[in-house]
mmCIF file of C-alpha atoms in Angstrom:
data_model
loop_
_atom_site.group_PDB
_atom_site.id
_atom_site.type_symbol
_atom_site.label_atom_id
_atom_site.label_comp_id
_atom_site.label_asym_id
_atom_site.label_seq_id
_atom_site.Cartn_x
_atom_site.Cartn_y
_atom_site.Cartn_z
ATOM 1 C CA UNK G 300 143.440 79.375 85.221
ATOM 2 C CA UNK G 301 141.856 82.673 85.138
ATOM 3 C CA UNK G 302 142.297 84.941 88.205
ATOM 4 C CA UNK G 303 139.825 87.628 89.285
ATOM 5 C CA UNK G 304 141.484 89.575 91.765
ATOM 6 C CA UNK G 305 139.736 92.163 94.580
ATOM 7 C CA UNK G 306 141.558 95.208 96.159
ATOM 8 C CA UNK G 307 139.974 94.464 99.253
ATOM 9 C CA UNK G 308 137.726 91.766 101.409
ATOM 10 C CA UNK G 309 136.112 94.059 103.084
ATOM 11 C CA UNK G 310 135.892 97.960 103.234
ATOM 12 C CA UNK G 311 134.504 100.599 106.288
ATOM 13 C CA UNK G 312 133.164 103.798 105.100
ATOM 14 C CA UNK G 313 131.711 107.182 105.908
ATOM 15 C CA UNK G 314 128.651 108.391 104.443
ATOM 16 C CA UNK G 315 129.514 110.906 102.010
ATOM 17 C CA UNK G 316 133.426 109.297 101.467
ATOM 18 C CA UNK G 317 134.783 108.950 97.925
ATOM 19 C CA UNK G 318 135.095 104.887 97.339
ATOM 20 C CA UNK G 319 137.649 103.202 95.441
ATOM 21 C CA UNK G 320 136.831 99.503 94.203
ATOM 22 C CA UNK G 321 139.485 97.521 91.976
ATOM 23 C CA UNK G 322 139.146 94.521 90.311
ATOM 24 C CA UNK G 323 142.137 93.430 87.855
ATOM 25 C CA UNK G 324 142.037 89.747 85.816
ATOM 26 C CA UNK G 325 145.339 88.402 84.243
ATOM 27 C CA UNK G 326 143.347 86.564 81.134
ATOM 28 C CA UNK G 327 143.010 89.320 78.517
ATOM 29 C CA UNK G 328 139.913 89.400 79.011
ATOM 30 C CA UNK G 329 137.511 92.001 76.846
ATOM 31 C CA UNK G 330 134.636 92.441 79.176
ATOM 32 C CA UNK G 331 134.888 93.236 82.783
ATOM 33 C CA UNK G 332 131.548 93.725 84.897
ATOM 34 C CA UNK G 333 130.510 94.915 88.486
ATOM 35 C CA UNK G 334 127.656 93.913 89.778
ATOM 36 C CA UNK G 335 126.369 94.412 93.948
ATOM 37 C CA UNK G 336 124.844 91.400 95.335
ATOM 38 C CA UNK G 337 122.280 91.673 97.819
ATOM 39 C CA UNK G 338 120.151 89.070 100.030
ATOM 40 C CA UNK G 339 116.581 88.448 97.910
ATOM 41 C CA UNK G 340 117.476 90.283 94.955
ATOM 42 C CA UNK G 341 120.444 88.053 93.281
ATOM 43 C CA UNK G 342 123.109 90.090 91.328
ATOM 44 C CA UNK G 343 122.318 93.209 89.735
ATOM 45 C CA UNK G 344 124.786 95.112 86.940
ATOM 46 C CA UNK G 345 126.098 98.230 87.834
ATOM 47 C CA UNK G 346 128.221 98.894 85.030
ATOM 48 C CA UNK G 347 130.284 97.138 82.021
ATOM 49 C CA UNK G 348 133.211 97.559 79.867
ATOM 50 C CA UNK G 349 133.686 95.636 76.465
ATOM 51 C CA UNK G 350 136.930 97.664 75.792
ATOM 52 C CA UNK G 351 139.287 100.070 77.488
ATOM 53 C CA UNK G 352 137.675 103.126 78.014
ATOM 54 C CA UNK G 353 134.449 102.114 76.752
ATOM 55 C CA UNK G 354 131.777 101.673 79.443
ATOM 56 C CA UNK G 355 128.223 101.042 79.332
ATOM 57 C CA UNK G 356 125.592 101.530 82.170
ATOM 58 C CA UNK G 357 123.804 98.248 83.811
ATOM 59 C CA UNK G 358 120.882 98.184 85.354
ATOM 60 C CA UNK G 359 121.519 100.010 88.267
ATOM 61 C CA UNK G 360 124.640 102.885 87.796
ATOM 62 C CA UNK G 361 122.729 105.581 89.986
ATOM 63 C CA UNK G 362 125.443 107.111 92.567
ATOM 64 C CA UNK G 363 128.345 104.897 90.781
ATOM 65 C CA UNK G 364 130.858 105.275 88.152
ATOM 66 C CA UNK G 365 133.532 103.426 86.806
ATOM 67 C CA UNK G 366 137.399 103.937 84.936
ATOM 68 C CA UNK G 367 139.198 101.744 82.495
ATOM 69 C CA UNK G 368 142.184 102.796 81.834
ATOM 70 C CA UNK G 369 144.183 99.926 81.380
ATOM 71 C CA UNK G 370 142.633 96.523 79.561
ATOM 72 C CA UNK G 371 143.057 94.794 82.976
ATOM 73 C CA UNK G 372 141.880 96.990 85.485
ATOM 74 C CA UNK G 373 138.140 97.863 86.379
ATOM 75 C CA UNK G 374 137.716 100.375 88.577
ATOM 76 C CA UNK G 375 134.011 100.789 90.757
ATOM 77 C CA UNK G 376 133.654 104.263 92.532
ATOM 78 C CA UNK G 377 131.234 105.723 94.629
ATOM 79 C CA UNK G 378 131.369 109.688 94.712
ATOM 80 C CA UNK G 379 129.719 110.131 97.701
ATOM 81 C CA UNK G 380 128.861 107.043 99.688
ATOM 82 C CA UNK G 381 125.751 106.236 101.031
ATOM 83 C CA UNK G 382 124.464 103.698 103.563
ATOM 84 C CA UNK G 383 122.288 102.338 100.927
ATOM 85 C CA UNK G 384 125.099 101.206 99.131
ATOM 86 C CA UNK G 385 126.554 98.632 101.948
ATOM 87 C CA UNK G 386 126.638 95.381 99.907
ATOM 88 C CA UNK G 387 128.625 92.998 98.725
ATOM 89 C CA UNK G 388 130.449 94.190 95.311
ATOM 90 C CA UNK G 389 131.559 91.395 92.953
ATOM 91 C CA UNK G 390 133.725 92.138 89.664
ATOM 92 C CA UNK G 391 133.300 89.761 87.075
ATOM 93 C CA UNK G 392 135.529 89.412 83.385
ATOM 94 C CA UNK G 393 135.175 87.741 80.518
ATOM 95 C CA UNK G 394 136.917 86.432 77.236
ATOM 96 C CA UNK G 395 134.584 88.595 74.492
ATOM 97 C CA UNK G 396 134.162 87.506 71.220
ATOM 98 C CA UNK G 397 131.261 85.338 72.104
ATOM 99 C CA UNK G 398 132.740 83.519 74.744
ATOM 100 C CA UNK G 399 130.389 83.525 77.189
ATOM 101 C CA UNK G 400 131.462 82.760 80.586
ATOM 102 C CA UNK G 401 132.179 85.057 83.583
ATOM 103 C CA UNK G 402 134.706 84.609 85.963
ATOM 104 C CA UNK G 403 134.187 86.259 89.483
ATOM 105 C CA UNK G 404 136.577 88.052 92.039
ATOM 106 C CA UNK G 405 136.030 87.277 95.630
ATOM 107 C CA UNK G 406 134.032 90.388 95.719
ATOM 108 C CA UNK G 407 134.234 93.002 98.266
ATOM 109 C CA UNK G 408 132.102 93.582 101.795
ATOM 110 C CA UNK G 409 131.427 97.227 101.880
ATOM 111 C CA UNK G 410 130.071 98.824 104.753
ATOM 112 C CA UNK G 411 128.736 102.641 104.925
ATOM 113 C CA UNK G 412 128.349 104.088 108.036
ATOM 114 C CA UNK X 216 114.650 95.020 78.857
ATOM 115 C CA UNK X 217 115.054 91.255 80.486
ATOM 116 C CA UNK X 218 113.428 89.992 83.191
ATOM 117 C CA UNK X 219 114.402 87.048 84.995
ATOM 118 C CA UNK X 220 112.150 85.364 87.854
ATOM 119 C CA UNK X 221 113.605 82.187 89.756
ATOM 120 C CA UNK X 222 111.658 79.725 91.760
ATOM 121 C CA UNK X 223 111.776 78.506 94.792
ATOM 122 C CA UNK X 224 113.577 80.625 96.472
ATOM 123 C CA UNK X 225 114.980 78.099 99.119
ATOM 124 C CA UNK X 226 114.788 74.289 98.473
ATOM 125 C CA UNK X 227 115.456 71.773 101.328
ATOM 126 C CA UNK X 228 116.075 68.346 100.095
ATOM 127 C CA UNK X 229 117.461 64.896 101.652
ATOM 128 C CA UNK X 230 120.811 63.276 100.334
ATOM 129 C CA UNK X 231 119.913 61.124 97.161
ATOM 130 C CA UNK X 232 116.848 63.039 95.814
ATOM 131 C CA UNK X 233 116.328 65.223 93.187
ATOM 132 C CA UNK X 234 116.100 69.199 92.925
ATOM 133 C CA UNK X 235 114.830 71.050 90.577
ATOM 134 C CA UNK X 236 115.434 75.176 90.067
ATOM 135 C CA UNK X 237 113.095 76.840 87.533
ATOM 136 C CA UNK X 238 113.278 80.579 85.735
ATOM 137 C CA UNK X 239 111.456 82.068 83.130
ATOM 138 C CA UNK X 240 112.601 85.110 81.123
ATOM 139 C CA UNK X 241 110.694 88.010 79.052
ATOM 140 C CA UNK X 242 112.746 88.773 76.397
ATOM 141 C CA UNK X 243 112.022 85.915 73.312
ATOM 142 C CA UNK X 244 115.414 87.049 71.983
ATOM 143 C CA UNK X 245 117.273 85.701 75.038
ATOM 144 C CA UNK X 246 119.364 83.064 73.706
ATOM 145 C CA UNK X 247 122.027 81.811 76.161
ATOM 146 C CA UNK X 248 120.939 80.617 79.888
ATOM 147 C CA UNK X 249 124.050 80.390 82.229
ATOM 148 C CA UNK X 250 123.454 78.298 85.656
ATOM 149 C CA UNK X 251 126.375 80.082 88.582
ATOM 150 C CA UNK X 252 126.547 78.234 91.702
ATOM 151 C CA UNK X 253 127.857 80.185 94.508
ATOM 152 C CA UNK X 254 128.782 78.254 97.628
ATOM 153 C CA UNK X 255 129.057 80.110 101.007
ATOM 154 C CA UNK X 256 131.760 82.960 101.712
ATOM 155 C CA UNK X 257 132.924 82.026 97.767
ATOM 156 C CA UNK X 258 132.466 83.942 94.124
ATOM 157 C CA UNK X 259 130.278 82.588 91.737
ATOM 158 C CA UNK X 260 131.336 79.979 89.507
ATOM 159 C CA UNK X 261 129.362 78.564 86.204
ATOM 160 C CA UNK X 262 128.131 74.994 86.122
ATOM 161 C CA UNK X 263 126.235 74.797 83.050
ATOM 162 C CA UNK X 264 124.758 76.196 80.357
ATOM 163 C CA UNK X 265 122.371 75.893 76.956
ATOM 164 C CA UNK X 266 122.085 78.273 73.726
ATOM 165 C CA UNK X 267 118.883 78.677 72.376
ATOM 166 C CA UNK X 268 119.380 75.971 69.363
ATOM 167 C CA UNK X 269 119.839 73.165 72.170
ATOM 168 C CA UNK X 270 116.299 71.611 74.576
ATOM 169 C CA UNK X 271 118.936 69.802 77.317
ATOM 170 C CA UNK X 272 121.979 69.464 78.079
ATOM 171 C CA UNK X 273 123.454 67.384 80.520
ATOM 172 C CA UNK X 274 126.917 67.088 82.278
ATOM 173 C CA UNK X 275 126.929 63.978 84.927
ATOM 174 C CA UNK X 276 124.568 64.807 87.651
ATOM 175 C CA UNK X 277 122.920 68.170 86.580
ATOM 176 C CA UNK X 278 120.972 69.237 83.338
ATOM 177 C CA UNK X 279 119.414 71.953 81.888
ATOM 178 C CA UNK X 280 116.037 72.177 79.889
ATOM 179 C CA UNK X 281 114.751 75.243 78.172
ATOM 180 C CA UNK X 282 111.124 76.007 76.673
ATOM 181 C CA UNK X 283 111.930 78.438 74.540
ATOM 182 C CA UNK X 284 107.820 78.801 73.392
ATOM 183 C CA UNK X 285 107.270 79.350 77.287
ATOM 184 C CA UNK X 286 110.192 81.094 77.533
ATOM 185 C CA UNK X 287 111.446 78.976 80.705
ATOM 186 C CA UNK X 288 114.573 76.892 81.619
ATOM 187 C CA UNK X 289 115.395 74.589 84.516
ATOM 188 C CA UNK X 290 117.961 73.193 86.264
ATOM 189 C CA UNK X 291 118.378 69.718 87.754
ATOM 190 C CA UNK X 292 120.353 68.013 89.989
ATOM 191 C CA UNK X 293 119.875 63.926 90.558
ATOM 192 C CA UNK X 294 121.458 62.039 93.244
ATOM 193 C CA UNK X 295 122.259 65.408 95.542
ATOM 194 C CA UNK X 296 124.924 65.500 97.623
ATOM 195 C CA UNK X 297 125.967 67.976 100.608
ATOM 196 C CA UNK X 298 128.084 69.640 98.668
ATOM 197 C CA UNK X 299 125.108 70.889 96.578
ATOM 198 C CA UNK X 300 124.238 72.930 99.028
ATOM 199 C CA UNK X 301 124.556 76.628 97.746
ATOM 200 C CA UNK X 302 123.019 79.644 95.990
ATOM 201 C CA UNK X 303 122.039 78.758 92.744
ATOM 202 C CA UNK X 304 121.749 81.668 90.171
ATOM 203 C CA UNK X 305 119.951 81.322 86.472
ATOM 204 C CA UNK X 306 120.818 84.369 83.911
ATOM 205 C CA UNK X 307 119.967 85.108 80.323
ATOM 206 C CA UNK X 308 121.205 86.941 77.728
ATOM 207 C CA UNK X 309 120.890 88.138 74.204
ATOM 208 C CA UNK X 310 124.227 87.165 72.658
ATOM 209 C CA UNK X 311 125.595 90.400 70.895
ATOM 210 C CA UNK X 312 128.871 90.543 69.341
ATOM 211 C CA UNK X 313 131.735 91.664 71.384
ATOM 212 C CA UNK X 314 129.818 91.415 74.926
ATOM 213 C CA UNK X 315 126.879 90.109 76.749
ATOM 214 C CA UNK X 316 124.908 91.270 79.410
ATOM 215 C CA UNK X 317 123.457 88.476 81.756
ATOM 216 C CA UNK X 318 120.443 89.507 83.808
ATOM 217 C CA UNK X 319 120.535 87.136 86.385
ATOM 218 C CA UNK X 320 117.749 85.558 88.786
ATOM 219 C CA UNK X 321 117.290 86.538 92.507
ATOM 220 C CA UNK X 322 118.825 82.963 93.338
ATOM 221 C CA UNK X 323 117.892 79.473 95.084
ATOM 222 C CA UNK X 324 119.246 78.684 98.022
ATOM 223 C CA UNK X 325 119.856 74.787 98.100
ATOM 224 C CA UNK X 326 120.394 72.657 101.102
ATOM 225 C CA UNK X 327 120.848 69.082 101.360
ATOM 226 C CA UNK X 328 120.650 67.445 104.787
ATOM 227 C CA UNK X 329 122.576 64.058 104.993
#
């Protein structure tokens, strides 16, 4: 069974705080995603990774970046958060090599004050 | 790029009808269309799919249709039950080789009352 782990539930910040978000999967997994989900306006793609170190920008990467260092480890950070960015942050991995299907963490509640 | 719109946003139904969840998509070389249902306070999680070669699919209660000259896809559910109720997300995708990027739809809420 494929597991999509979180670092946290839910997060309190500071406007202008550096933001750590970690997702890790235990599958092997190629492709690892983040995307923020938001009432109204479904799931958009920050950012995605089809290899270790390799990233590629989604459709929304403004005031986000991301590390992979390690094949199961996706790292989401926010350089200097802003209240605009409270939202619900969901990591997402898949197999590659045209298999298709994402598997979701539990995503992560983050709140900017 | 892609462009997914989904329709209706919220859908109310009794136990024992039918619901149906449209989307249509921009990009003619879109050629997967993923269906995620996310139930409340949990992750997403697929349900079903269809590639581009394929007009239906169907696995028990729910199928999927896709119109790939009008460049839409539906989902339906016979026979709901109250554990239908959820978000329901549509995506698309040009397969690549090595990765795909799903652009998903802004999601239908689905409630069935018993």
């Amino acid at each position: 069974d494929v597991k999509v782990t979180q670092s946290s539930r839910y997060l309190v910040k500071r406007t202008g705080e550096k933001v750590f978000l970690e997702c890790v999967q235990d599958m092997d997994h190629e492709n690892m995603f983040w995307y923020r989900q938001d009432p109204g306006l479904g799931l958009r793609l920050i950012y995605f990774s089809y290899d270790v170190k390799m990233k590629e920008k989604g459709d929304i990467p403004e005031g986000y970046s991301v590390s992979r260092e390690k094949k199961e480890r996706f790292s989401l950070i926010l350089e200097s958060a802003s209240t605009n960015q409270t939202s619900m942050y969901l990591c997402a991995s898949s197999l590659g090599a045209m298999r298709e299907t994402q598997y979701f963490g539990p995503g992560t509640r983050l709140l900017v004050l | 790029g892609e462009n997914v719109e989904q329709h209706p946003s919220t859908l109310s139904v009794q136990e024992g009808d039918s619901a149906v969840i449209k989307c249509t998509y921009s990009d003619s070389a879109s050629n997967y269309f993923p269906w995620y249902k996310q139930e409340l306070g949990k992750r997403p999680q697929l349900i079903i799919d269809i590639r581009s070669n394929v007009g239906e699919k169907k696995d028990q209660r729910i199928a999927v249709t896709l119109n790939k000259t009008a460049k839409h896809f539906s989902l339906h559910i016979t026979e709901t039950q109250p554990e239908d109720s959820a978000v329901y997300f549509c995506a698309a995708c040009r397969m690549n080789t090595g990765f795909q990027k799903l652009v998903f739809g802004t999601g239908t809420r689905l409630l069935v009352s018993p």
